[in-house]
Coordinates of C-alpha atoms in Angstrom, one line a residue:
X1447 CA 17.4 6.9 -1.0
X1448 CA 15.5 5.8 2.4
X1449 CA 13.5 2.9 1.9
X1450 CA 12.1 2.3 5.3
X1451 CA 8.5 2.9 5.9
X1452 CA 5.9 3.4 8.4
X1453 CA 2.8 1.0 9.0
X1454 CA 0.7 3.2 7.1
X1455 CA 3.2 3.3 3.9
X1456 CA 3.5 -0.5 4.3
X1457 CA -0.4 -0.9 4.1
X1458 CA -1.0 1.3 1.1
X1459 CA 2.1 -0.4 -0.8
X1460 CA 0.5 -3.8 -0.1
X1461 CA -2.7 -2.3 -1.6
X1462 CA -1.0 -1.2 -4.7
X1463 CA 0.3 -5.0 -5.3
X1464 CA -3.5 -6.5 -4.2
X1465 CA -4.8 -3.9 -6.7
X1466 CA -2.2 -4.7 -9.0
X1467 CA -3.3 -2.3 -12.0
X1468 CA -6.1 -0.7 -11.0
X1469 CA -4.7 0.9 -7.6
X1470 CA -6.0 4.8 -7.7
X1471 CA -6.6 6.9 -4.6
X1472 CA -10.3 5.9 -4.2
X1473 CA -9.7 2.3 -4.9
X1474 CA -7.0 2.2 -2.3
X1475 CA -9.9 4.4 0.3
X1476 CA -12.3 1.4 -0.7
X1477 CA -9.9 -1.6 0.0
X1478 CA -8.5 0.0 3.2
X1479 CA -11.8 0.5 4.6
X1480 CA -12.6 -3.2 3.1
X1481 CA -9.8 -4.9 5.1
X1482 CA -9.7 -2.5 8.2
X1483 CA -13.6 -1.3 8.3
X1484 CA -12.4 1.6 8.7
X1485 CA -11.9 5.0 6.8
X1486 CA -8.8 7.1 5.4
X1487 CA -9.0 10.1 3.8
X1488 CA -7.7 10.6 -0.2
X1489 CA -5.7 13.8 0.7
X1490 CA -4.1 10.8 3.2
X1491 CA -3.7 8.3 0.6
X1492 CA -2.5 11.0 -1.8
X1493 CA 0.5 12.2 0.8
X1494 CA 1.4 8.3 1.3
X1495 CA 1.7 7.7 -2.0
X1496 CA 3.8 10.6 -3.1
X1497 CA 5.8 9.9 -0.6
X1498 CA 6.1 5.5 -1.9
X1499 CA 6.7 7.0 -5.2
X1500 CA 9.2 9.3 -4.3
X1501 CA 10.7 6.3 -2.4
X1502 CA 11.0 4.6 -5.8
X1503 CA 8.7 2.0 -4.1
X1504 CA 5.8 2.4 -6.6
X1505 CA 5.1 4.7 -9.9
X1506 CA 2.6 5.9 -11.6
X1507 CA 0.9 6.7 -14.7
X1508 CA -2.0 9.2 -16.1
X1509 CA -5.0 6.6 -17.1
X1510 CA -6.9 7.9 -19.7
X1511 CA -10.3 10.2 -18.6
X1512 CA -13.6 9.0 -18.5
X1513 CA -17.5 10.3 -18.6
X1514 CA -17.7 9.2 -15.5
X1515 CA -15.3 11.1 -13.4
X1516 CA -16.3 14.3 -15.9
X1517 CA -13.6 13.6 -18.3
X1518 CA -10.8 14.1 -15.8
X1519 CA -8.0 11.4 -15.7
X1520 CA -6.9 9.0 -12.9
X1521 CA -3.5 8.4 -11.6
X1522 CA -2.8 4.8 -11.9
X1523 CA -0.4 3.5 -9.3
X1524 CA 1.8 -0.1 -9.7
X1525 CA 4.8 -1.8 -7.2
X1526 CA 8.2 -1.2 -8.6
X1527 CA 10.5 -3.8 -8.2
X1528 CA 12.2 -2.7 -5.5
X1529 CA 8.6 -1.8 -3.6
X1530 CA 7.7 -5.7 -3.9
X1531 CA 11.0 -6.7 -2.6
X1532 CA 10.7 -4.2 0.3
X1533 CA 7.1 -5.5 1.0
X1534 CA 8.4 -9.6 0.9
X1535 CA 11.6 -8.7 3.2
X1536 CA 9.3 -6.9 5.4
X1537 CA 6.4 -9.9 5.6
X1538 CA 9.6 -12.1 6.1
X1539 CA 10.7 -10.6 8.9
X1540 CA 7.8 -10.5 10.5
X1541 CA 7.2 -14.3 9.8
X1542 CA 10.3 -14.8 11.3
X1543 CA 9.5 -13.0 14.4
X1544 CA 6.3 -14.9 14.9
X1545 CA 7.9 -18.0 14.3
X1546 CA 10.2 -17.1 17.4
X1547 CA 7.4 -16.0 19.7
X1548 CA 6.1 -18.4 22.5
X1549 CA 2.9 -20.0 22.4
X1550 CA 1.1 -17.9 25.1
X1551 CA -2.1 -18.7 26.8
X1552 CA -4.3 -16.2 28.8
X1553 CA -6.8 -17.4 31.3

């Protein structure tokens, strides 16, 4: 199983474990566009996360339907353990990398 990912799968999995339980497509659109100000389409978020889940990096569940969305259900999306491992190993890295960089100054 391939479990490297682009910038765009890294993003949405770190929105998953912000979101912790509540992560659905539109809640993903919302904090995307929160942190980035900046949109993403669902079809989008919907292809990135079929392809995390398919990764084994995240799963998901049916949540139960409500009035509000006209009784259809949501698809509930949480980190696996392996997708939270991936996500620390890759912010390590890139501490790591950071750490290493030169203090630059532009004038």
């Amino acid at each position: 199983m391939n479990k490297s990912i682009g910038s765009l799968e890294e993003i949405i999995l770190l929105i998953v474990i912000v979101l912790n339980d509540s992560a659905y497509a539109v809640s993903i659109s919302e904090e995307y566009s929160k942190q980035f100000n900046k949109t993403i389409s669902i079809p989008a978020i919907h292809t990135v996360l079929r392809r995390l889940e398919e990764k084994g990096l995240i799963k998901s569940r049916v949540g139960g339907s409500t009035n509000l969305r006209g009784g259809r259900s949501k698809r509930i999306y949480s980190i696996t353990n392996v997708g939270y491992q991936l996500a620390r190993d890759l912010n390590k890295q890139r501490e790591t990398l950071w750490s290493m960089a030169p203090k630059l100054s532009f004038e």
